[in-house]
């Protein structure tokens, strides 16, 4: 491996001159609301704010092509009578790959009016129905933001209202909510947890299956989202895949500490513009393990993932696409092989653990125009998620040698989903209607057996093969009252047939622009989410009822009311300030019914352990989140960008005991300061060096004292003191990251070397406590602090050709 990297460096610096100094920009322009192609739109690329380098006009299908575009950072300007002028700024043109743009123009309020805006501006969304708490997630941000690891979830932690203080996982904690409340969507399909090593009942993990190399610009929402999104309490990550190049075959190779990757794209039929895009990634964690870098685990994670998309843009029957993503992962944490205590961040320290996960989503979409003012889109997909775990309890003698290894857990969960989503978009004068339905047929297969010690037989906690349906019709309307005032109304109904629970969720929003630089917005929504399947189908002995069975299958939807007010001031076209204040009231939250306790499902979903109910529960719990957020952002211009976010919040809940307590995620504040500088080098100014940095501050994690006697009696599986739930807090979290990058354009090749220096000060941030008694020293405190990742350098090399 070392020799390989030396060859890469030699190759990288071996080019003395550029043989290719221009590239091609092409794409398609459509109406944002109707998706109709726009004929005769003018597209130009600019060397600076006033000097035009070249241009083209869209054809009868909305396509354009501009050749001989100079390499480097360029701006594309799109104009058309009756539509707002759009600028796509700081587009990076390289020698290896053509630029393919999908541009959606917004109709102006006055037929001949032309208002200049930035296309897909980050403070706005691609979905025109979003009124508040949304922004566009751009592909370039995963490449530009320090410590993002090319992971969309980790990148989102930079945004206001998102808490990112767990180095081991990429859970998206929004405004104090459990990360379980996040909805992952891909191409209008609800997808399973898209992370490797996913634990049942979570939406995050240590490594993302999502690969930024196939993503298009996508939307991220943190509250009061439109009625087309359901089965979520906290937020939405609405991902889109980009299309492959329909005219030229292009390739990407990448090798780094987090994976070895290959991507390809190109035409399948040039005349019909049918294209393909495919990616594959394989784990290279073995390299990190050999270099003894601080991964937080003594095991070697193994994983691989892939994705594809085939796009058929124009047929007599409409547009078609076939797409898919998937990944598998495995890790064996075998602690019985060690003869002294070891640090294990991802597992329980008194067990050997064997863990297997996998997920996939495969689907096809069809879109057909309905007249000149609307279109009908239908997506059919099949998804699945598999999680399996096997635990062996380790018994040790006084010398710490393992004397007995006994199985204590055997767990297998499969969830298959067949989904069809169809909706109609239609423009009615100045107004916009969207309505449709989502039907999901779910098959749950569970096999869960456990025992407390070697003298007991296994107890079957789940043994099911059942079907259920989730049916979700919705309607929403955007009303353009004036050019400066728009209203949003929506309604969503949900029916879950496993227990016939129902929910009706109204949504509303308003956006007022009294001035071109000032925007006021407000949003309200009721949001509902079904319970995790392993909670509903769990079988256990209920000590109060003295019966064994499925005591929680009846649990209905958890609900949440969102109230949001926002203000944005555009200081200049590349600089803005934004603030939002919000209040959320959560109700119908499952809590213990047969005993009075502080247990609540609001505290689940951000760890490597699966919550298993011990008592019958009912929907009587509540929660409350409120706060204020600030964002100061300078978009990339004049060779640098800056993003400062600060969130002040409070997150509490009440269990069945009625006592208000902090949620697990109530750190009270979270702040990020990040920025980057870029410099073009060389005689032609086409090679680029980048320096980026990020500072993260956050309130310490909440934790509960451990009941030591009960933990000993439970074979070292931690038992908490319920009356002291979340009364303790770790010290505040701090981390400083640095990013260094070098990009070199050569003939038909673009090389890039990136070095991310995570936690450069090696700050010791506490994550949790683990119970790990030392048999060689009975006086040694069995409670051991678990620290988060220390200093970790991550290097990768990428080549486009």
Coordinates of C-alpha atoms in Angstrom, one line a residue, residues 70-594:
X70 CA -12.0 27.9 -19.9
X71 CA -11.0 25.8 -16.9
X72 CA -11.4 27.1 -13.4
X73 CA -14.2 28.7 -11.4
X74 CA -16.9 30.0 -13.8
X75 CA -20.4 31.5 -13.6
X76 CA -23.3 30.4 -15.8
X77 CA -26.1 32.9 -16.5
X78 CA -29.6 31.9 -17.7
X79 CA -32.1 34.3 -19.0
X80 CA -35.6 34.0 -20.6
X81 CA -38.5 36.4 -21.0
X82 CA -41.1 35.8 -18.3
X83 CA -38.7 34.0 -15.9
X84 CA -36.4 35.1 -13.2
X85 CA -32.7 35.3 -14.3
X86 CA -30.6 32.7 -12.6
X87 CA -26.9 32.6 -11.9
X88 CA -25.0 29.4 -11.1
X89 CA -21.8 30.8 -9.5
X90 CA -18.4 29.3 -8.8
X91 CA -19.0 26.3 -11.1
X92 CA -15.7 24.3 -11.1
X93 CA -14.8 23.4 -14.6
X94 CA -12.1 20.7 -14.8
X95 CA -10.2 19.0 -17.7
X96 CA -11.5 15.5 -17.0
X97 CA -15.3 15.8 -16.9
X98 CA -17.9 17.7 -18.8
X99 CA -20.4 19.8 -16.8
X100 CA -24.0 18.6 -17.1
X101 CA -26.6 21.0 -15.5
X102 CA -30.2 20.4 -14.8
X103 CA -31.7 24.0 -14.4
X104 CA -35.2 24.8 -13.3
X105 CA -36.3 28.4 -13.9
X106 CA -38.9 30.1 -11.8
X107 CA -41.7 32.1 -13.6
X108 CA -41.6 35.8 -12.6
X109 CA -44.6 37.5 -11.2
X110 CA -44.7 40.0 -14.1
X111 CA -44.5 38.6 -17.6
X112 CA -41.5 40.7 -18.7
X113 CA -39.9 41.1 -15.3
X114 CA -36.3 39.8 -14.9
X115 CA -35.0 39.3 -11.3
X116 CA -31.5 38.0 -10.8
X117 CA -31.1 35.3 -8.2
X118 CA -28.6 32.5 -7.6
X119 CA -29.9 29.1 -8.9
X120 CA -30.5 26.5 -6.2
X121 CA -29.4 29.1 -3.6
X122 CA -28.5 27.2 -0.4
X123 CA -30.9 29.0 1.8
X124 CA -33.8 27.9 -0.5
X125 CA -34.9 24.5 -1.6
X126 CA -35.5 22.6 -4.8
X127 CA -39.0 21.7 -3.5
X128 CA -41.0 24.8 -4.1
X129 CA -43.6 23.8 -1.4
X130 CA -41.1 24.4 1.5
X131 CA -41.9 27.6 3.4
X132 CA -39.5 27.4 6.5
X133 CA -36.6 25.5 7.9
X134 CA -35.2 24.2 4.6
X135 CA -32.1 24.5 2.5
X136 CA -30.5 22.9 -0.5
X137 CA -27.8 20.4 0.1
X138 CA -25.2 20.8 -2.6
X139 CA -22.8 18.1 -3.8
X140 CA -19.8 20.6 -3.6
X141 CA -20.4 21.0 0.2
X142 CA -19.5 17.4 1.0
X143 CA -16.2 18.0 -0.9
X144 CA -15.6 21.5 0.6
X145 CA -16.7 21.3 4.2
X146 CA -13.9 20.1 6.6
X147 CA -14.5 16.8 8.4
X148 CA -17.6 15.9 6.4
X149 CA -15.9 12.7 5.1
X150 CA -17.9 13.0 1.9
X151 CA -20.9 12.0 4.1
X152 CA -24.2 14.0 3.6
X153 CA -25.3 13.3 7.2
X154 CA -22.0 14.6 8.7
X155 CA -22.2 17.6 6.4
X156 CA -25.7 18.4 7.7
X157 CA -24.3 18.7 11.2
X158 CA -22.9 22.1 10.2
X159 CA -26.3 23.6 9.7
X160 CA -28.2 25.5 12.4
X161 CA -30.4 23.3 14.6
X162 CA -28.4 20.1 13.9
X163 CA -26.3 18.7 16.7
X164 CA -23.1 16.9 15.6
X165 CA -21.2 16.0 18.7
X166 CA -20.8 12.2 18.3
X167 CA -17.6 11.3 16.5
X168 CA -18.5 7.6 16.3
X169 CA -21.8 8.0 14.5
X170 CA -23.5 10.3 11.9
X171 CA -26.9 10.5 13.6
X172 CA -28.8 13.7 12.7
X173 CA -30.1 15.2 15.9
X174 CA -32.4 18.1 14.9
X175 CA -33.6 20.6 17.5
X176 CA -33.3 18.2 20.4
X177 CA -35.3 15.5 18.7
X178 CA -34.3 11.8 18.6
X179 CA -32.6 11.0 15.3
X180 CA -35.3 8.3 14.8
X181 CA -37.6 11.2 13.8
X182 CA -35.6 11.8 10.6
X183 CA -37.1 10.6 7.2
X184 CA -34.6 9.4 4.6
X185 CA -36.0 9.7 1.1
X186 CA -34.4 8.8 -2.3
X187 CA -36.2 9.6 -5.6
X188 CA -39.6 10.1 -3.7
X189 CA -39.2 6.7 -2.0
X190 CA -38.9 6.3 1.8
X191 CA -35.7 4.2 2.3
X192 CA -34.3 2.2 5.2
X193 CA -31.4 3.5 7.3
X194 CA -28.7 4.1 4.6
X195 CA -25.8 3.4 6.9
X196 CA -23.4 0.6 7.4
X197 CA -23.5 -1.2 10.8
X198 CA -27.1 0.1 11.4
X199 CA -28.7 -0.8 14.7
X200 CA -32.5 -1.6 14.8
X201 CA -34.4 1.5 15.6
X202 CA -31.8 4.0 14.4
X203 CA -31.4 6.3 11.3
X204 CA -27.6 6.8 11.6
X205 CA -24.4 4.8 11.8
X206 CA -20.6 5.1 11.7
X207 CA -20.3 5.0 7.9
X208 CA -22.8 6.2 5.3
X209 CA -23.9 4.0 2.4
X210 CA -24.8 7.2 0.5
X211 CA -22.0 8.1 -1.9
X212 CA -21.8 11.8 -2.9
X213 CA -20.5 10.8 -6.4
X214 CA -24.0 10.0 -7.6
X215 CA -26.0 12.7 -5.7
X216 CA -27.6 15.7 -7.3
X217 CA -28.6 18.8 -5.4
X218 CA -31.0 17.7 -2.7
X219 CA -33.2 19.2 0.1
X220 CA -32.7 19.1 3.9
X221 CA -35.6 20.2 6.2
X222 CA -35.6 20.6 9.9
X223 CA -39.2 21.4 10.8
X224 CA -42.8 22.1 9.6
X225 CA -42.1 20.3 6.3
X226 CA -44.8 20.0 3.5
X227 CA -47.6 17.5 3.5
X228 CA -45.9 15.3 0.9
X229 CA -43.5 14.1 3.7
X230 CA -44.9 11.8 6.3
X231 CA -43.9 9.3 9.0
X232 CA -41.4 11.6 10.5
X233 CA -41.3 13.9 13.6
X234 CA -38.0 15.8 13.3
X235 CA -36.8 16.4 9.7
X236 CA -36.4 15.1 6.1
X237 CA -33.3 14.4 4.0
X238 CA -34.8 14.3 0.4
X239 CA -32.1 12.9 -1.8
X240 CA -31.9 13.0 -5.6
X241 CA -29.6 11.1 -7.9
X242 CA -28.0 12.9 -10.8
X243 CA -28.0 11.6 -14.4
X244 CA -25.0 10.2 -16.1
X245 CA -23.3 12.0 -19.0
X246 CA -25.5 11.2 -22.1
X247 CA -22.7 12.0 -24.6
X248 CA -19.4 10.8 -23.2
X249 CA -18.0 8.0 -21.0
X250 CA -16.3 9.3 -17.9
X251 CA -14.7 7.6 -14.9
X252 CA -13.6 8.3 -11.3
X253 CA -11.2 6.3 -9.1
X254 CA -10.6 7.0 -5.5
X255 CA -8.5 5.3 -2.8
X256 CA -8.4 6.4 0.8
X257 CA -8.6 5.3 4.4
X258 CA -12.4 5.1 4.3
X259 CA -12.8 3.1 1.1
X260 CA -11.6 2.2 -2.4
X261 CA -14.1 3.5 -5.0
X262 CA -14.8 3.4 -8.7
X263 CA -17.5 5.3 -10.6
X264 CA -18.4 5.4 -14.2
X265 CA -21.0 7.1 -16.4
X266 CA -21.9 7.6 -20.0
X267 CA -24.3 7.1 -22.9
X268 CA -26.2 3.9 -23.6
X269 CA -27.9 5.5 -26.6
X270 CA -26.5 8.9 -27.7
X271 CA -29.3 9.8 -30.1
X272 CA -32.0 9.2 -27.5
X273 CA -29.8 10.6 -24.7
X274 CA -30.1 7.5 -22.6
X275 CA -27.4 7.4 -19.9
X276 CA -26.0 5.3 -17.1
X277 CA -24.3 6.1 -13.8
X278 CA -22.7 3.5 -11.5
X279 CA -20.6 3.5 -8.3
X280 CA -18.9 0.8 -6.2
X281 CA -17.0 1.2 -2.9
X282 CA -15.1 -1.3 -0.8
X283 CA -13.7 -0.9 2.7
X284 CA -10.0 -0.2 3.2
X285 CA -10.2 -0.1 7.0
X286 CA -7.6 -2.9 7.0
X287 CA -5.1 -0.2 6.2
X288 CA -6.1 1.9 9.2
X289 CA -5.9 -1.2 11.4
X290 CA -2.4 -2.0 10.2
X291 CA -1.3 1.6 10.9
X292 CA -2.8 1.4 14.5
X293 CA -4.7 4.6 14.0
X294 CA -7.3 5.4 16.7
X295 CA -10.5 4.0 15.2
X296 CA -12.1 3.3 18.6
X297 CA -12.4 -0.4 17.9
X298 CA -10.1 -3.5 18.0
X299 CA -12.0 -5.1 15.2
X300 CA -11.7 -4.5 11.4
X301 CA -15.0 -3.2 9.9
X302 CA -15.8 -4.8 6.5
X303 CA -18.2 -3.2 4.2
X304 CA -19.1 -2.5 0.6
X305 CA -21.8 -0.5 -1.3
X306 CA -22.9 0.3 -4.8
X307 CA -25.4 2.4 -6.7
X308 CA -26.7 2.8 -10.2
X309 CA -29.1 5.0 -12.3
X310 CA -30.3 4.6 -15.9
X311 CA -32.0 7.6 -17.3
X312 CA -34.3 7.6 -20.4
X313 CA -35.2 11.2 -20.7
X314 CA -37.5 11.4 -23.8
X315 CA -40.0 8.9 -25.1
X316 CA -43.5 9.2 -26.5
X317 CA -44.7 7.7 -23.1
X318 CA -42.7 10.2 -21.0
X319 CA -39.5 10.0 -19.0
X320 CA -38.3 6.8 -17.4
X321 CA -35.5 6.0 -14.9
X322 CA -34.2 2.9 -13.1
X323 CA -32.2 3.4 -9.9
X324 CA -30.8 1.5 -6.9
X325 CA -28.5 1.8 -3.9
X326 CA -27.3 -0.9 -1.4
X327 CA -24.7 -2.0 1.0
X328 CA -23.5 -4.8 3.2
X329 CA -21.3 -4.7 6.3
X330 CA -19.9 -7.0 9.0
X331 CA -17.7 -6.6 12.1
X332 CA -16.5 -9.2 14.6
X333 CA -15.6 -7.7 18.0
X334 CA -13.8 -10.6 19.7
X335 CA -12.6 -9.4 23.1
X336 CA -12.0 -12.9 24.5
X337 CA -8.7 -13.0 22.6
X338 CA -7.2 -10.3 24.8
X339 CA -5.6 -10.9 28.2
X340 CA -6.0 -7.4 29.5
X341 CA -8.7 -4.7 29.4
X342 CA -9.0 -3.0 26.0
X343 CA -10.9 0.1 24.8
X344 CA -13.9 -0.7 22.7
X345 CA -16.0 2.2 21.5
X346 CA -18.5 0.3 19.4
X347 CA -19.4 -2.7 21.6
X348 CA -20.0 -4.0 25.0
X349 CA -16.7 -4.7 26.8
X350 CA -17.6 -8.1 28.4
X351 CA -18.9 -9.8 25.2
X352 CA -17.8 -11.2 21.9
X353 CA -20.1 -9.6 19.3
X354 CA -20.7 -10.6 15.7
X355 CA -22.7 -8.1 13.7
X356 CA -24.1 -8.2 10.1
X357 CA -26.2 -5.6 8.3
X358 CA -27.4 -4.8 4.9
X359 CA -29.9 -2.7 3.0
X360 CA -31.0 -2.0 -0.6
X361 CA -33.5 0.1 -2.5
X362 CA -34.2 -0.6 -6.2
X363 CA -36.9 1.3 -8.2
X364 CA -38.2 2.7 -11.4
X365 CA -39.8 6.1 -12.0
X366 CA -42.0 7.4 -14.8
X367 CA -43.0 11.0 -15.5
X368 CA -45.4 12.2 -18.1
X369 CA -46.6 15.7 -18.9
X370 CA -50.3 16.5 -18.4
X371 CA -51.0 19.3 -20.8
X372 CA -48.7 22.3 -20.6
X373 CA -49.2 23.1 -17.0
X374 CA -48.5 19.9 -15.1
X375 CA -47.1 16.4 -14.9
X376 CA -47.8 13.0 -13.3
X377 CA -44.9 11.2 -11.6
X378 CA -45.0 7.6 -10.4
X379 CA -42.2 5.6 -8.6
X380 CA -42.3 1.9 -7.8
X381 CA -39.6 0.5 -5.6
X382 CA -38.5 -2.5 -3.5
X383 CA -36.5 -2.0 -0.3
X384 CA -35.1 -4.2 2.4
X385 CA -33.0 -4.0 5.5
X386 CA -31.3 -6.9 7.3
X387 CA -29.7 -6.8 10.8
X388 CA -28.2 -9.8 12.5
X389 CA -26.3 -10.1 15.8
X390 CA -24.8 -12.8 17.9
X391 CA -23.3 -12.2 21.4
X392 CA -21.2 -14.5 23.6
X393 CA -20.7 -13.5 27.2
X394 CA -17.1 -13.8 28.4
X395 CA -16.2 -15.1 31.9
X396 CA -12.7 -14.4 33.1
X397 CA -10.5 -15.6 35.9
X398 CA -8.3 -13.5 38.3
X399 CA -5.6 -13.3 35.6
X400 CA -8.1 -11.8 33.1
X401 CA -7.9 -15.0 31.0
X402 CA -11.2 -16.0 29.3
X403 CA -12.4 -19.3 31.0
X404 CA -15.9 -19.6 29.5
X405 CA -17.6 -18.1 26.5
X406 CA -21.4 -18.6 26.5
X407 CA -24.0 -17.4 23.9
X408 CA -26.5 -14.9 25.3
X409 CA -28.1 -13.3 22.2
X410 CA -29.2 -14.4 18.8
X411 CA -30.9 -11.8 16.8
X412 CA -32.1 -11.6 13.1
X413 CA -34.4 -8.9 11.7
X414 CA -35.5 -8.6 8.1
X415 CA -37.8 -5.8 6.8
X416 CA -39.0 -5.8 3.2
X417 CA -40.9 -2.9 1.7
X418 CA -42.8 -2.6 -1.6
X419 CA -43.7 1.0 -2.3
X420 CA -45.6 2.8 -5.0
X421 CA -45.8 6.6 -4.9
X422 CA -47.7 8.7 -7.4
X423 CA -48.5 12.4 -7.5
X424 CA -49.8 15.1 -9.8
X425 CA -48.2 18.5 -10.1
X426 CA -50.3 21.2 -11.7
X427 CA -50.1 24.9 -12.1
X428 CA -53.4 26.8 -11.9
X429 CA -52.8 30.3 -13.0
X430 CA -50.3 31.7 -10.5
X431 CA -51.0 28.9 -8.0
X432 CA -49.5 25.5 -7.7
X433 CA -51.2 22.2 -6.7
X434 CA -49.6 18.9 -5.7
X435 CA -51.4 15.8 -4.6
X436 CA -50.9 12.1 -4.5
X437 CA -50.6 8.9 -2.5
X438 CA -47.9 6.6 -1.1
X439 CA -48.7 2.9 -0.5
X440 CA -46.1 0.8 1.3
X441 CA -46.5 -3.0 1.9
X442 CA -44.2 -4.1 4.7
X443 CA -43.1 -7.6 5.7
X444 CA -41.5 -8.0 9.1
X445 CA -39.4 -11.1 9.8
X446 CA -38.0 -11.3 13.4
X447 CA -36.1 -14.0 15.3
X448 CA -34.8 -12.8 18.6
X449 CA -33.6 -15.1 21.4
X450 CA -31.7 -14.2 24.6
X451 CA -30.7 -15.5 28.0
X452 CA -29.2 -13.9 31.2
X453 CA -26.6 -16.5 32.1
X454 CA -25.4 -19.9 31.2
X455 CA -27.8 -21.7 33.5
X456 CA -30.9 -20.4 31.7
X457 CA -32.5 -21.5 28.5
X458 CA -33.0 -19.0 25.7
X459 CA -36.1 -16.9 25.8
X460 CA -37.8 -16.1 22.5
X461 CA -38.3 -12.4 22.4
X462 CA -39.5 -12.2 18.8
X463 CA -40.5 -14.9 16.3
X464 CA -42.7 -13.3 13.7
X465 CA -43.4 -13.1 10.0
X466 CA -46.2 -10.6 9.5
X467 CA -47.4 -8.1 6.9
X468 CA -48.6 -4.5 7.4
X469 CA -49.5 -1.6 5.1
X470 CA -48.8 2.1 5.5
X471 CA -51.2 4.2 3.3
X472 CA -50.5 8.0 3.0
X473 CA -52.5 10.2 0.7
X474 CA -51.7 14.0 0.7
X475 CA -52.7 17.3 -0.9
X476 CA -50.9 20.6 -0.8
X477 CA -51.4 24.0 -2.4
X478 CA -49.1 27.0 -2.9
X479 CA -51.1 30.2 -3.3
X480 CA -49.3 33.2 -4.8
X481 CA -51.3 36.1 -3.2
X482 CA -49.0 38.7 -4.7
X483 CA -45.4 38.8 -6.0
X484 CA -44.2 39.3 -2.5
X485 CA -46.6 37.1 -0.5
X486 CA -47.2 33.3 -0.9
X487 CA -49.2 30.9 1.3
X488 CA -48.8 27.1 1.7
X489 CA -51.5 24.7 2.8
X490 CA -51.4 20.9 3.0
X491 CA -53.0 17.9 4.6
X492 CA -51.8 14.3 5.0
X493 CA -53.6 11.2 6.2
X494 CA -51.8 8.1 7.4
X495 CA -53.2 4.6 8.1
X496 CA -51.0 1.8 9.6
X497 CA -52.8 -1.5 9.3
X498 CA -50.6 -3.5 11.8
X499 CA -52.7 -2.0 14.6
X500 CA -55.1 0.1 12.5
X501 CA -53.8 3.4 13.9
X502 CA -54.5 6.6 12.0
X503 CA -53.3 10.2 11.9
X504 CA -54.4 13.4 10.1
X505 CA -51.7 16.0 9.7
X506 CA -52.5 19.6 8.6
X507 CA -49.6 21.8 7.4
X508 CA -49.4 25.5 6.7
X509 CA -46.8 28.2 5.9
X510 CA -46.4 31.7 4.7
X511 CA -43.6 33.6 3.0
X512 CA -43.5 37.4 2.8
X513 CA -40.8 39.4 1.0
X514 CA -41.4 43.1 1.8
X515 CA -38.1 43.9 0.1
X516 CA -35.7 42.1 -2.2
X517 CA -33.3 41.7 0.7
X518 CA -35.7 40.8 3.5
X519 CA -37.8 37.7 3.9
X520 CA -40.2 36.8 6.7
X521 CA -41.6 33.3 7.0
X522 CA -43.8 31.2 9.3
X523 CA -44.8 27.6 9.4
X524 CA -47.0 25.2 11.3
X525 CA -47.4 21.5 11.1
X526 CA -48.7 18.4 12.9
X527 CA -46.4 15.5 12.2
X528 CA -46.9 11.8 12.9
X529 CA -44.6 8.7 13.0
X530 CA -45.3 5.0 13.5
X531 CA -43.3 3.1 16.2
X532 CA -40.2 1.0 15.4
X533 CA -41.2 -2.5 14.4
X534 CA -39.0 -4.2 16.9
X535 CA -40.8 -2.3 19.7
X536 CA -44.3 -3.3 18.4
X537 CA -43.5 -7.0 17.9
X538 CA -41.3 -7.6 20.9
X539 CA -42.4 -10.5 23.2
X540 CA -41.5 -10.3 26.9
X541 CA -42.7 -11.3 30.3
X542 CA -44.6 -8.4 31.8
X543 CA -44.0 -8.5 35.6
X544 CA -47.1 -6.6 36.6
X545 CA -49.5 -8.4 34.3
X546 CA -47.6 -11.7 34.8
X547 CA -48.1 -12.6 31.2
X548 CA -45.7 -13.3 28.3
X549 CA -46.5 -11.9 24.9
X550 CA -46.6 -8.9 22.6
X551 CA -47.7 -6.2 25.0
X552 CA -46.9 -3.2 22.8
X553 CA -48.3 -4.1 19.4
X554 CA -51.2 -1.6 20.0
X555 CA -48.9 1.5 20.2
X556 CA -50.1 4.2 17.8
X557 CA -48.5 7.2 16.1
X558 CA -46.2 9.5 18.0
X559 CA -47.3 13.1 17.2
X560 CA -45.5 16.5 17.1
X561 CA -46.7 20.1 16.6
X562 CA -44.2 22.4 15.0
X563 CA -44.4 26.3 15.2
X564 CA -41.7 28.3 13.4
X565 CA -41.0 31.9 12.6
X566 CA -38.0 33.0 10.5
X567 CA -36.3 36.0 9.1
X568 CA -33.6 36.4 6.5
X569 CA -31.6 39.4 5.4
X570 CA -29.6 39.1 2.2
X571 CA -26.7 41.6 2.9
X572 CA -25.4 41.1 -0.6
X573 CA -25.7 38.4 -3.2
X574 CA -23.0 36.3 -1.6
X575 CA -23.7 37.1 2.1
X576 CA -26.8 36.5 4.3
X577 CA -28.0 36.4 7.8
X578 CA -30.8 34.1 8.9
X579 CA -32.6 33.4 12.2
X580 CA -35.4 31.1 13.2
X581 CA -37.3 30.6 16.4
X582 CA -39.3 27.5 17.0
X583 CA -41.5 25.6 19.5
X584 CA -42.4 21.9 19.3
X585 CA -44.8 20.0 21.5
X586 CA -44.6 16.2 21.2
X587 CA -47.4 14.0 22.4
X588 CA -48.6 10.4 22.1
X589 CA -45.0 9.3 22.9
X590 CA -44.8 5.7 24.2
X591 CA -43.8 5.4 27.9
X592 CA -44.2 2.7 30.5
X593 CA -47.8 1.9 31.4
X594 CA -47.6 -0.7 34.2

